[in-house]
PDB file of C-alpha atoms in Angstrom:
ATOM      1  CA  GLY Y 167     -62.803   3.860 109.895  1.00 50.00           C
ATOM      2  CA  ARG Y 168     -65.999   1.763 110.246  1.00 62.00           C
ATOM      3  CA  LEU Y 169     -69.264   2.173 112.109  1.00 71.00           C
ATOM      4  CA  PRO Y 170     -71.476  -0.855 113.065  1.00 78.00           C
ATOM      5  CA  ALA Y 171     -74.416  -1.027 110.795  1.00 82.00           C
ATOM      6  CA  SER Y 172     -76.712  -0.733 113.834  1.00 80.00           C
ATOM      7  CA  CYS Y 173     -75.082   2.757 114.423  1.00 82.00           C
ATOM      8  CA  GLU Y 174     -75.769   3.947 110.951  1.00 83.00           C
ATOM      9  CA  LYS Y 175     -79.330   2.550 110.983  1.00 84.00           C
ATOM     10  CA  ARG Y 176     -80.150   4.446 114.327  1.00 84.00           C
ATOM     11  CA  LEU Y 177     -78.658   7.647 112.964  1.00 84.00           C
ATOM     12  CA  GLY Y 178     -80.916   7.336 109.973  1.00 84.00           C
ATOM     13  CA  GLN Y 179     -83.898   6.873 112.205  1.00 85.00           C
ATOM     14  CA  LEU Y 180     -82.729  10.016 114.167  1.00 83.00           C
ATOM     15  CA  ARG Y 181     -82.515  12.028 111.039  1.00 82.00           C
ATOM     16  CA  ARG Y 182     -86.034  11.108 109.958  1.00 84.00           C
ATOM     17  CA  LEU Y 183     -87.170  12.155 113.410  1.00 84.00           C
ATOM     18  CA  GLY Y 184     -85.641  15.577 112.866  1.00 82.00           C
ATOM     19  CA  VAL Y 185     -82.731  15.194 115.366  1.00 84.00           C
ATOM     20  CA  ALA Y 186     -79.541  16.900 114.298  1.00 85.00           C
ATOM     21  CA  THR Y 187     -76.414  14.693 113.999  1.00 88.00           C
ATOM     22  CA  VAL Y 188     -73.244  16.724 114.030  1.00 93.00           C
ATOM     23  CA  VAL Y 189     -69.770  15.471 113.175  1.00 93.00           C
ATOM     24  CA  ALA Y 190     -67.117  16.973 115.370  1.00 96.00           C
ATOM     25  CA  THR Y 191     -63.451  16.302 114.158  1.00 96.00           C
ATOM     26  CA  GLY Y 192     -60.009  17.447 113.947  1.00 96.00           C
ATOM     27  CA  ARG Y 193     -60.143  16.860 110.147  1.00 97.00           C
ATOM     28  CA  MET Y 194     -60.039  19.713 107.580  1.00 97.00           C
ATOM     29  CA  THR Y 195     -63.629  20.338 106.205  1.00 97.00           C
ATOM     30  CA  PRO Y 196     -63.004  18.796 102.813  1.00 96.00           C
ATOM     31  CA  SER Y 197     -61.685  15.611 104.422  1.00 96.00           C
ATOM     32  CA  ALA Y 198     -64.648  15.485 106.689  1.00 95.00           C
ATOM     33  CA  ARG Y 199     -67.358  16.172 104.228  1.00 93.00           C
ATOM     34  CA  PRO Y 200     -68.155  12.635 102.993  1.00 91.00           C
ATOM     35  CA  TRP Y 201     -68.716  11.432 106.536  1.00 89.00           C
ATOM     36  CA  VAL Y 202     -70.764  14.552 107.358  1.00 92.00           C
ATOM     37  CA  VAL Y 203     -73.178  13.648 104.508  1.00 88.00           C
ATOM     38  CA  ARG Y 204     -73.190   9.963 105.203  1.00 86.00           C
ATOM     39  CA  LEU Y 205     -73.930  10.515 108.967  1.00 85.00           C
ATOM     40  CA  GLY Y 206     -75.911  13.711 109.035  1.00 85.00           C
ATOM     41  CA  GLY Y 207     -77.357  13.840 105.586  1.00 82.00           C
ATOM     42  CA  ASP Y 208     -77.422  16.556 103.031  1.00 81.00           C
ATOM     43  CA  GLY Y 209     -76.963  20.085 104.385  1.00 83.00           C
ATOM     44  CA  ALA Y 210     -75.863  18.624 107.920  1.00 90.00           C
ATOM     45  CA  CYS Y 211     -73.755  20.818 110.085  1.00 94.00           C
ATOM     46  CA  ALA Y 212     -70.289  19.942 111.134  1.00 96.00           C
ATOM     47  CA  ILE Y 213     -67.482  21.107 113.446  1.00 98.00           C
ATOM     48  CA  THR Y 214     -64.085  20.733 111.796  1.00 98.00           C
ATOM     49  CA  TYR Y 215     -60.497  21.747 112.492  1.00 98.00           C
ATOM     50  CA  ASN Y 216     -61.186  20.784 116.188  1.00 97.00           C
ATOM     51  CA  GLY Y 217     -63.699  23.581 116.427  1.00 97.00           C
ATOM     52  CA  ALA Y 218     -62.009  26.403 114.516  1.00 98.00           C
ATOM     53  CA  GLN Y 219     -64.676  25.975 111.764  1.00 98.00           C
ATOM     54  CA  VAL Y 220     -68.400  25.335 111.849  1.00 98.00           C
ATOM     55  CA  VAL Y 221     -70.020  24.532 108.475  1.00 97.00           C
ATOM     56  CA  ALA Y 222     -73.537  23.830 107.254  1.00 94.00           C
ATOM     57  CA  SER Y 223     -73.440  22.255 103.787  1.00 85.00           C
ATOM     58  CA  GLU Y 224     -71.117  24.653 101.894  1.00 84.00           C
ATOM     59  CA  ALA Y 225     -71.628  27.591 104.110  1.00 94.00           C
ATOM     60  CA  VAL Y 226     -69.151  28.523 106.799  1.00 96.00           C
ATOM     61  CA  LEU Y 227     -70.930  29.689 109.958  1.00 97.00           C
ATOM     62  CA  LEU Y 228     -67.841  30.152 112.113  1.00 97.00           C
ATOM     63  CA  HIS Y 229     -64.129  30.395 111.219  1.00 98.00           C
ATOM     64  CA  ARG Y 230     -61.401  31.143 113.803  1.00 98.00           C
ATOM     65  CA  THR Y 231     -57.816  31.345 112.773  1.00 98.00           C
ATOM     66  CA  LEU Y 232     -54.280  31.368 114.467  1.00 98.00           C
ATOM     67  CA  PRO Y 233     -52.893  34.837 114.370  1.00 97.00           C
ATOM     68  CA  LEU Y 234     -50.353  35.092 111.526  1.00 97.00           C
ATOM     69  CA  PRO Y 235     -47.435  36.341 113.791  1.00 97.00           C
ATOM     70  CA  THR Y 236     -48.092  33.523 116.230  1.00 97.00           C
ATOM     71  CA  ALA Y 237     -48.162  30.948 113.428  1.00 98.00           C
ATOM     72  CA  ARG Y 238     -44.902  32.182 111.938  1.00 97.00           C
ATOM     73  CA  ARG Y 239     -43.242  32.029 115.347  1.00 97.00           C
ATOM     74  CA  VAL Y 240     -44.379  28.395 115.737  1.00 98.00           C
ATOM     75  CA  LEU Y 241     -43.016  27.600 112.238  1.00 97.00           C
ATOM     76  CA  VAL Y 242     -39.706  29.163 112.928  1.00 97.00           C
ATOM     77  CA  TRP Y 243     -39.463  27.173 116.123  1.00 97.00           C
ATOM     78  CA  ALA Y 244     -40.320  23.897 114.157  1.00 97.00           C
ATOM     79  CA  ALA Y 245     -37.713  24.745 111.551  1.00 96.00           C
ATOM     80  CA  CYS Y 246     -35.096  25.259 114.140  1.00 96.00           C
ATOM     81  CA  ARG Y 247     -36.030  22.020 116.051  1.00 96.00           C
ATOM     82  CA  GLY Y 248     -36.460  19.913 112.915  1.00 96.00           C
ATOM     83  CA  VAL Y 249     -40.211  19.342 113.785  1.00 98.00           C
ATOM     84  CA  TYR Y 250     -42.561  18.455 110.818  1.00 98.00           C
ATOM     85  CA  LEU Y 251     -45.373  20.963 110.542  1.00 98.00           C
ATOM     86  CA  GLN Y 252     -48.142  21.404 108.040  1.00 98.00           C
ATOM     87  CA  ALA Y 253     -50.552  24.389 107.728  1.00 98.00           C
ATOM     88  CA  TYR Y 254     -54.284  24.601 106.818  1.00 98.00           C
ATOM     89  CA  CYS Y 255     -55.257  27.751 104.896  1.00 97.00           C
ATOM     90  CA  ALA Y 256     -58.481  28.407 103.175  1.00 96.00           C
ATOM     91  CA  ASP Y 257     -59.214  24.667 103.209  1.00 97.00           C
ATOM     92  CA  ARG Y 258     -55.956  23.766 101.561  1.00 98.00           C
ATOM     93  CA  LEU Y 259     -53.274  21.663 103.107  1.00 98.00           C
ATOM     94  CA  LEU Y 260     -49.863  23.437 102.803  1.00 98.00           C
ATOM     95  CA  VAL Y 261     -46.622  21.567 103.281  1.00 98.00           C
ATOM     96  CA  GLU Y 262     -42.970  22.448 102.630  1.00 97.00           C
ATOM     97  CA  ARG Y 263     -42.256  19.526 100.427  1.00 97.00           C
ATOM     98  CA  LEU Y 264     -43.890  16.218  99.397  1.00 98.00           C
ATOM     99  CA  ASP Y 265     -41.944  13.908 101.783  1.00 97.00           C
ATOM    100  CA  GLU Y 266     -43.197  10.728 103.465  1.00 97.00           C
ATOM    101  CA  LYS Y 267     -45.191  12.426 106.212  1.00 97.00           C
ATOM    102  CA  ALA Y 268     -46.964  14.844 103.859  1.00 98.00           C
ATOM    103  CA  THR Y 269     -47.901  12.223 101.241  1.00 98.00           C
ATOM    104  CA  GLY Y 270     -48.823   9.740 103.871  1.00 98.00           C
ATOM    105  CA  TYR Y 271     -51.137  12.173 105.678  1.00 97.00           C
ATOM    106  CA  ALA Y 272     -52.763  13.283 102.271  1.00 98.00           C
ATOM    107  CA  ARG Y 273     -53.390   9.753 101.316  1.00 97.00           C
ATOM    108  CA  GLU Y 274     -54.869   8.750 104.616  1.00 96.00           C
ATOM    109  CA  PHE Y 275     -57.298  11.576 104.854  1.00 96.00           C
ATOM    110  CA  GLY Y 276     -58.129  11.854 101.168  1.00 96.00           C
ATOM    111  CA  VAL Y 277     -56.732  15.430 100.606  1.00 97.00           C
ATOM    112  CA  GLN Y 278     -54.208  17.034  98.292  1.00 97.00           C
ATOM    113  CA  ALA Y 279     -51.013  18.301  99.925  1.00 98.00           C
ATOM    114  CA  ILE Y 280     -49.621  21.481  98.230  1.00 98.00           C
ATOM    115  CA  PRO Y 281     -45.865  22.031  98.611  1.00 98.00           C
ATOM    116  CA  VAL Y 282     -44.951  25.696  99.049  1.00 98.00           C
ATOM    117  CA  GLY Y 283     -41.201  25.596 100.230  1.00 97.00           C
ATOM    118  CA  ASP Y 284     -40.500  27.532 103.386  1.00 96.00           C
ATOM    119  CA  LEU Y 285     -43.742  27.632 105.179  1.00 96.00           C
ATOM    120  CA  ALA Y 286     -42.924  30.520 107.472  1.00 94.00           C
ATOM    121  CA  ALA Y 287     -41.884  32.707 104.447  1.00 95.00           C
ATOM    122  CA  SER Y 288     -44.781  31.436 102.247  1.00 95.00           C
ATOM    123  CA  LEU Y 289     -47.582  31.883 104.776  1.00 95.00           C
ATOM    124  CA  ALA Y 290     -49.614  34.891 103.536  1.00 94.00           C
ATOM    125  CA  GLN Y 291     -52.756  34.598 105.757  1.00 96.00           C
ATOM    126  CA  ALA Y 292     -53.647  33.358 109.188  1.00 98.00           C
ATOM    127  CA  PRO Y 293     -54.083  29.635 109.153  1.00 98.00           C
ATOM    128  CA  THR Y 294     -57.044  27.783 110.494  1.00 98.00           C
ATOM    129  CA  LYS Y 295     -54.484  25.604 112.308  1.00 98.00           C
ATOM    130  CA  LEU Y 296     -51.032  24.032 112.253  1.00 98.00           C
ATOM    131  CA  LEU Y 297     -50.316  20.386 112.742  1.00 98.00           C
ATOM    132  CA  ALA Y 298     -47.180  18.674 113.983  1.00 98.00           C
ATOM    133  CA  ILE Y 299     -46.679  15.063 113.223  1.00 98.00           C
ATOM    134  CA  GLY Y 300     -44.053  12.944 115.194  1.00 97.00           C
ATOM    135  CA  GLU Y 301     -43.755   9.859 117.407  1.00 97.00           C
ATOM    136  CA  PRO Y 302     -45.810   9.915 120.676  1.00 96.00           C
ATOM    137  CA  GLU Y 303     -42.772  10.575 122.900  1.00 96.00           C
ATOM    138  CA  GLU Y 304     -41.793  13.575 120.504  1.00 97.00           C
ATOM    139  CA  ILE Y 305     -45.398  14.930 120.643  1.00 97.00           C
ATOM    140  CA  CYS Y 306     -45.303  15.105 124.422  1.00 95.00           C
ATOM    141  CA  ARG Y 307     -41.957  16.915 124.438  1.00 97.00           C
ATOM    142  CA  TRP Y 308     -43.197  19.370 121.755  1.00 98.00           C
ATOM    143  CA  GLN Y 309     -46.491  20.064 123.508  1.00 96.00           C
ATOM    144  CA  THR Y 310     -44.432  21.233 126.615  1.00 96.00           C
ATOM    145  CA  GLU Y 311     -42.109  23.417 124.552  1.00 97.00           C
ATOM    146  CA  LEU Y 312     -44.846  25.105 122.618  1.00 97.00           C
ATOM    147  CA  GLY Y 313     -46.274  26.503 125.649  1.00 92.00           C
ATOM    148  CA  SER Y 314     -43.421  29.050 125.945  1.00 94.00           C
ATOM    149  CA  VAL Y 315     -43.399  29.537 122.043  1.00 96.00           C
ATOM    150  CA  LEU Y 316     -47.344  30.424 121.919  1.00 96.00           C
ATOM    151  CA  ARG Y 317     -47.074  32.826 124.918  1.00 93.00           C
ATOM    152  CA  GLY Y 318     -50.763  32.395 125.600  1.00 93.00           C
ATOM    153  CA  GLU Y 319     -51.762  33.308 122.115  1.00 94.00           C
ATOM    154  CA  GLY Y 320     -52.767  29.910 121.053  1.00 96.00           C
ATOM    155  CA  GLU Y 321     -53.902  26.329 122.078  1.00 95.00           C
ATOM    156  CA  VAL Y 322     -51.861  23.059 121.710  1.00 96.00           C
ATOM    157  CA  PHE Y 323     -53.191  19.662 122.224  1.00 94.00           C
ATOM    158  CA  ARG Y 324     -53.009  16.067 120.830  1.00 94.00           C
ATOM    159  CA  SER Y 325     -55.692  15.041 118.420  1.00 92.00           C
ATOM    160  CA  ALA Y 326     -54.124  11.571 117.991  1.00 92.00           C
ATOM    161  CA  PRO Y 327     -51.089   9.908 119.429  1.00 93.00           C
ATOM    162  CA  ARG Y 328     -48.836  11.176 116.618  1.00 96.00           C
ATOM    163  CA  PHE Y 329     -50.719  14.583 115.935  1.00 97.00           C
ATOM    164  CA  LEU Y 330     -50.301  17.732 117.842  1.00 97.00           C
ATOM    165  CA  ASP Y 331     -52.704  20.641 116.917  1.00 98.00           C
ATOM    166  CA  ILE Y 332     -51.812  24.228 117.244  1.00 98.00           C
ATOM    167  CA  MET Y 333     -54.962  26.419 117.265  1.00 97.00           C
ATOM    168  CA  ALA Y 334     -56.283  29.883 117.987  1.00 97.00           C
ATOM    169  CA  SER Y 335     -56.570  30.696 121.672  1.00 97.00           C
ATOM    170  CA  GLY Y 336     -59.757  29.450 123.241  1.00 95.00           C
ATOM    171  CA  VAL Y 337     -60.729  27.059 120.338  1.00 97.00           C
ATOM    172  CA  ASN Y 338     -61.742  23.507 120.804  1.00 97.00           C
ATOM    173  CA  LYS Y 339     -64.573  21.326 119.925  1.00 97.00           C
ATOM    174  CA  GLN Y 340     -66.557  22.479 122.756  1.00 97.00           C
ATOM    175  CA  THR Y 341     -66.526  26.103 121.566  1.00 97.00           C
ATOM    176  CA  GLY Y 342     -67.645  24.966 118.221  1.00 97.00           C
ATOM    177  CA  LEU Y 343     -70.438  22.778 119.627  1.00 97.00           C
ATOM    178  CA  ARG Y 344     -71.498  25.593 121.915  1.00 97.00           C
ATOM    179  CA  PHE Y 345     -71.710  28.052 119.109  1.00 97.00           C
ATOM    180  CA  LEU Y 346     -73.793  25.608 116.996  1.00 96.00           C
ATOM    181  CA  ALA Y 347     -76.118  24.618 119.820  1.00 95.00           C
ATOM    182  CA  LYS Y 348     -76.820  28.311 120.599  1.00 95.00           C
ATOM    183  CA  ARG Y 349     -77.576  29.031 116.864  1.00 94.00           C
ATOM    184  CA  LEU Y 350     -80.091  26.156 116.833  1.00 91.00           C
ATOM    185  CA  GLY Y 351     -81.604  27.183 120.191  1.00 92.00           C
ATOM    186  CA  ILE Y 352     -80.496  24.150 122.019  1.00 91.00           C
ATOM    187  CA  ALA Y 353     -79.507  24.070 125.711  1.00 92.00           C
ATOM    188  CA  PRO Y 354     -76.269  22.278 126.866  1.00 93.00           C
ATOM    189  CA  GLY Y 355     -78.353  19.822 128.844  1.00 92.00           C
ATOM    190  CA  GLU Y 356     -80.023  18.745 125.500  1.00 91.00           C
ATOM    191  CA  VAL Y 357     -76.758  17.832 123.864  1.00 93.00           C
ATOM    192  CA  LEU Y 358     -75.348  14.161 123.623  1.00 93.00           C
ATOM    193  CA  ALA Y 359     -71.599  13.906 122.816  1.00 94.00           C
ATOM    194  CA  PHE Y 360     -69.251  10.970 122.144  1.00 93.00           C
ATOM    195  CA  GLY Y 361     -65.506  11.057 122.279  1.00 93.00           C
ATOM    196  CA  ASP Y 362     -62.357   9.232 122.929  1.00 92.00           C
ATOM    197  CA  GLY Y 363     -59.519  11.743 122.432  1.00 93.00           C
ATOM    198  CA  GLU Y 364     -57.785  14.386 124.352  1.00 94.00           C
ATOM    199  CA  ASN Y 365     -59.376  16.796 122.040  1.00 95.00           C
ATOM    200  CA  ASP Y 366     -62.851  15.827 123.155  1.00 97.00           C
ATOM    201  CA  ARG Y 367     -62.378  16.546 126.895  1.00 97.00           C
ATOM    202  CA  GLU Y 368     -63.955  20.000 126.977  1.00 97.00           C
ATOM    203  CA  MET Y 369     -66.792  18.953 124.606  1.00 98.00           C
ATOM    204  CA  LEU Y 370     -67.754  15.956 126.966  1.00 97.00           C
ATOM    205  CA  ALA Y 371     -67.535  18.048 130.106  1.00 97.00           C
ATOM    206  CA  TRP Y 372     -69.913  20.661 128.564  1.00 97.00           C
ATOM    207  CA  ALA Y 373     -72.510  18.251 127.022  1.00 96.00           C
ATOM    208  CA  GLY Y 374     -75.559  17.339 128.952  1.00 94.00           C
ATOM    209  CA  LEU Y 375     -74.535  13.797 128.461  1.00 94.00           C
ATOM    210  CA  GLY Y 376     -70.790  13.420 127.553  1.00 95.00           C
ATOM    211  CA  VAL Y 377     -70.059   9.810 126.721  1.00 94.00           C
ATOM    212  CA  ALA Y 378     -66.368   8.632 126.763  1.00 94.00           C
ATOM    213  CA  MET Y 379     -65.037   5.347 125.268  1.00 92.00           C
ATOM    214  CA  ASP Y 380     -63.198   3.086 127.773  1.00 92.00           C
ATOM    215  CA  HIS Y 381     -59.993   3.419 125.995  1.00 92.00           C
ATOM    216  CA  ALA Y 382     -59.832   7.266 126.054  1.00 93.00           C
ATOM    217  CA  PRO Y 383     -57.204   8.962 128.283  1.00 94.00           C
ATOM    218  CA  GLU Y 384     -57.910   9.227 131.923  1.00 96.00           C
ATOM    219  CA  THR Y 385     -58.584  13.058 131.774  1.00 96.00           C
ATOM    220  CA  VAL Y 386     -61.102  12.448 129.123  1.00 96.00           C
ATOM    221  CA  ARG Y 387     -62.917   9.630 131.006  1.00 96.00           C
ATOM    222  CA  ARG Y 388     -63.056  11.848 134.057  1.00 97.00           C
ATOM    223  CA  ALA Y 389     -64.599  14.679 132.017  1.00 97.00           C
ATOM    224  CA  ALA Y 390     -67.378  12.433 130.774  1.00 96.00           C
ATOM    225  CA  LYS Y 391     -70.605  11.584 132.613  1.00 94.00           C
ATOM    226  CA  LEU Y 392     -70.655   8.140 131.237  1.00 93.00           C
ATOM    227  CA  VAL Y 393     -68.008   5.706 130.129  1.00 94.00           C
ATOM    228  CA  VAL Y 394     -68.766   2.785 127.801  1.00 92.00           C
ATOM    229  CA  PRO Y 395     -66.900  -0.017 125.971  1.00 89.00           C
ATOM    230  CA  HIS Y 396     -65.714   0.981 122.613  1.00 81.00           C
ATOM    231  CA  ALA Y 397     -66.190  -2.636 121.156  1.00 70.00           C
ATOM    232  CA  GLY Y 398     -65.568  -1.562 117.600  1.00 71.00           C
ATOM    233  CA  GLY Y 399     -68.122   1.338 117.907  1.00 72.00           C
ATOM    234  CA  ARG Y 400     -70.727  -0.892 119.351  1.00 79.00           C
ATOM    235  CA  GLY Y 401     -70.721   1.030 122.662  1.00 82.00           C
ATOM    236  CA  VAL Y 402     -72.152   4.048 120.831  1.00 85.00           C
ATOM    237  CA  ALA Y 403     -74.730   1.915 119.256  1.00 84.00           C
ATOM    238  CA  VAL Y 404     -75.921   0.601 122.640  1.00 86.00           C
ATOM    239  CA  VAL Y 405     -76.186   4.071 124.081  1.00 89.00           C
ATOM    240  CA  LEU Y 406     -78.231   5.335 121.195  1.00 87.00           C
ATOM    241  CA  LYS Y 407     -80.500   2.320 121.344  1.00 85.00           C
ATOM    242  CA  LYS Y 408     -81.127   2.704 125.061  1.00 86.00           C
ATOM    243  CA  LEU Y 409     -81.897   6.434 124.660  1.00 84.00           C
ATOM    244  CA  TRP Y 410     -84.105   5.641 121.579  1.00 78.00           C
ATOM    245  CA  LEU Y 411     -86.103   3.044 123.533  1.00 73.00           C
ATOM    246  CA  ARG Y 412     -86.598   5.657 126.417  1.00 77.00           C
ATOM    247  CA  ASN Y 413     -87.912   8.016 123.780  1.00 72.00           C
ATOM    248  CA  GLU Y 414     -85.344  10.571 124.709  1.00 71.00           C
ATOM    249  CA  PHE Y 415     -84.965  11.984 121.239  1.00 68.00           C
ATOM    250  CA  GLN Y 416     -87.127  14.738 119.850  1.00 60.00           C
ATOM    251  CA  PRO Y 417     -86.815  17.090 116.785  1.00 64.00           C
ATOM    252  CA  VAL Y 418     -84.786  20.276 116.949  1.00 61.00           C
ATOM    253  CA  THR Y 419     -87.416  23.006 117.552  1.00 59.00           C
ATOM    254  CA  GLY Y 420     -85.087  25.933 117.826  1.00 55.00           C
ATOM    255  CA  ASP Y 421     -86.714  27.352 121.018  1.00 52.00           C
ATOM    256  CA  GLY Y 422     -84.225  25.771 123.462  1.00 47.00           C
ATOM    257  CA  SER Y 423     -87.140  24.031 125.239  1.00 47.00           C
ATOM    258  CA  GLY Y 424     -87.117  20.354 126.079  1.00 40.00           C
ATOM    259  CA  GLY Y 425     -86.151  17.414 128.252  1.00 36.00           C
ATOM    260  CA  GLY Y 426     -83.023  15.582 129.142  1.00 37.00           C
ATOM    261  CA  PRO Y 427     -79.732  14.971 127.603  1.00 44.00           C
ATOM    262  CA  GLY Y 428     -79.728  14.235 123.909  1.00 40.00           C
ATOM    263  CA  ARG Y 429     -83.337  15.514 123.463  1.00 38.00           C
ATOM    264  CA  ASN Y 430     -82.374  17.763 120.547  1.00 34.00           C
ATOM    265  CA  LEU Y 431     -78.816  17.377 119.333  1.00 32.00           C
ATOM    266  CA  GLN Y 432     -76.520  14.390 118.750  1.00 36.00           C
ATOM    267  CA  ASP Y 433     -72.795  14.860 118.288  1.00 35.00           C
ATOM    268  CA  VAL Y 434     -72.405  11.297 117.245  1.00 33.00           C
ATOM    269  CA  THR Y 435     -69.211  11.732 115.529  1.00 31.00           C
ATOM    270  CA  GLY Y 436     -67.685  13.404 118.274  1.00 34.00           C
ATOM    271  CA  SER Y 437     -67.562   9.808 119.379  1.00 34.00           C
ATOM    272  CA  GLU Y 438     -67.285   8.047 116.175  1.00 32.00           C
ATOM    273  CA  ASP Y 439     -64.980  10.408 114.427  1.00 33.00           C
ATOM    274  CA  GLN Y 440     -62.693  10.570 117.252  1.00 33.00           C
ATOM    275  CA  GLY Y 441     -60.678   7.642 117.383  1.00 31.00           C
ATOM    276  CA  THR Y 442     -62.978   4.837 117.075  1.00 34.00           C
ATOM    277  CA  ASP Y 443     -64.678   6.379 114.477  1.00 39.00           C
ATOM    278  CA  ALA Y 444     -66.035   6.869 111.388  1.00 46.00           C
ATOM    279  CA  PRO Y 445     -63.594   9.167 109.802  1.00 53.00           C
ATOM    280  CA  GLY Y 446     -60.927   7.462 111.840  1.00 53.00           C
ATOM    281  CA  GLY Y 447     -57.568   8.710 113.250  1.00 59.00           C
ATOM    282  CA  HIS Y 448     -57.841  12.423 113.425  1.00 70.00           C
ATOM    283  CA  GLY Y 449     -60.212  13.070 116.422  1.00 65.00           C
TER     284      GLY Y 449
END
């Protein structure tokens, strides 16, 4: 993915001012790390695995996993249905075999896929998440079927047209961002978030100023308080510039005090990373 130079320049100005820039992504932490450093600087916080993990540099601040019995039930369902699934455990990508989908995913996201054979039998610990990969029409069908498989013990949503994420119950980007904002002493009204994927909906609804790209699904656009043209990422740059010129950005103080949306915390890659984005493809 690419970001306009104007976006990266503005983010650099915000970092120097002391504003926290947070990448919120469906990617696993090792895959997201280069973008976290590039956009947020050394030691920046990030929300990865669609909110299941919150990290600061090498430290894990929050980690929520899908219960192992639930994960195994989903894996058995996938095997019976011929659905491709991969698991994420301890920042490792586990696959049954190195087929086209596994190697293609690993290559696209810069990670190593580890073949383990039968995933349901091999899984020894609760995974951070499971991911199904298929055609968009298959993803819609599987999403419906998984409702009865999970029995209320997990969440399932699309992070991209061909990706279906299975997470612990109550986990999404909003829960990760809410955890981090509370830790930093930042009120929801002081959060600016960008997004364009189904997995951004809760985050955009919660943030003081949630900004959706105009190509986002209708439910995501409705959840946002502002919709802007994507325009190759330039829509994000325009919003940042306008808020900058209005002097809306102030350093993180940790006391929760302050003015309007975006005053303390920017989830810039909630926008960039999710679709238009910097990391690209795995909102």
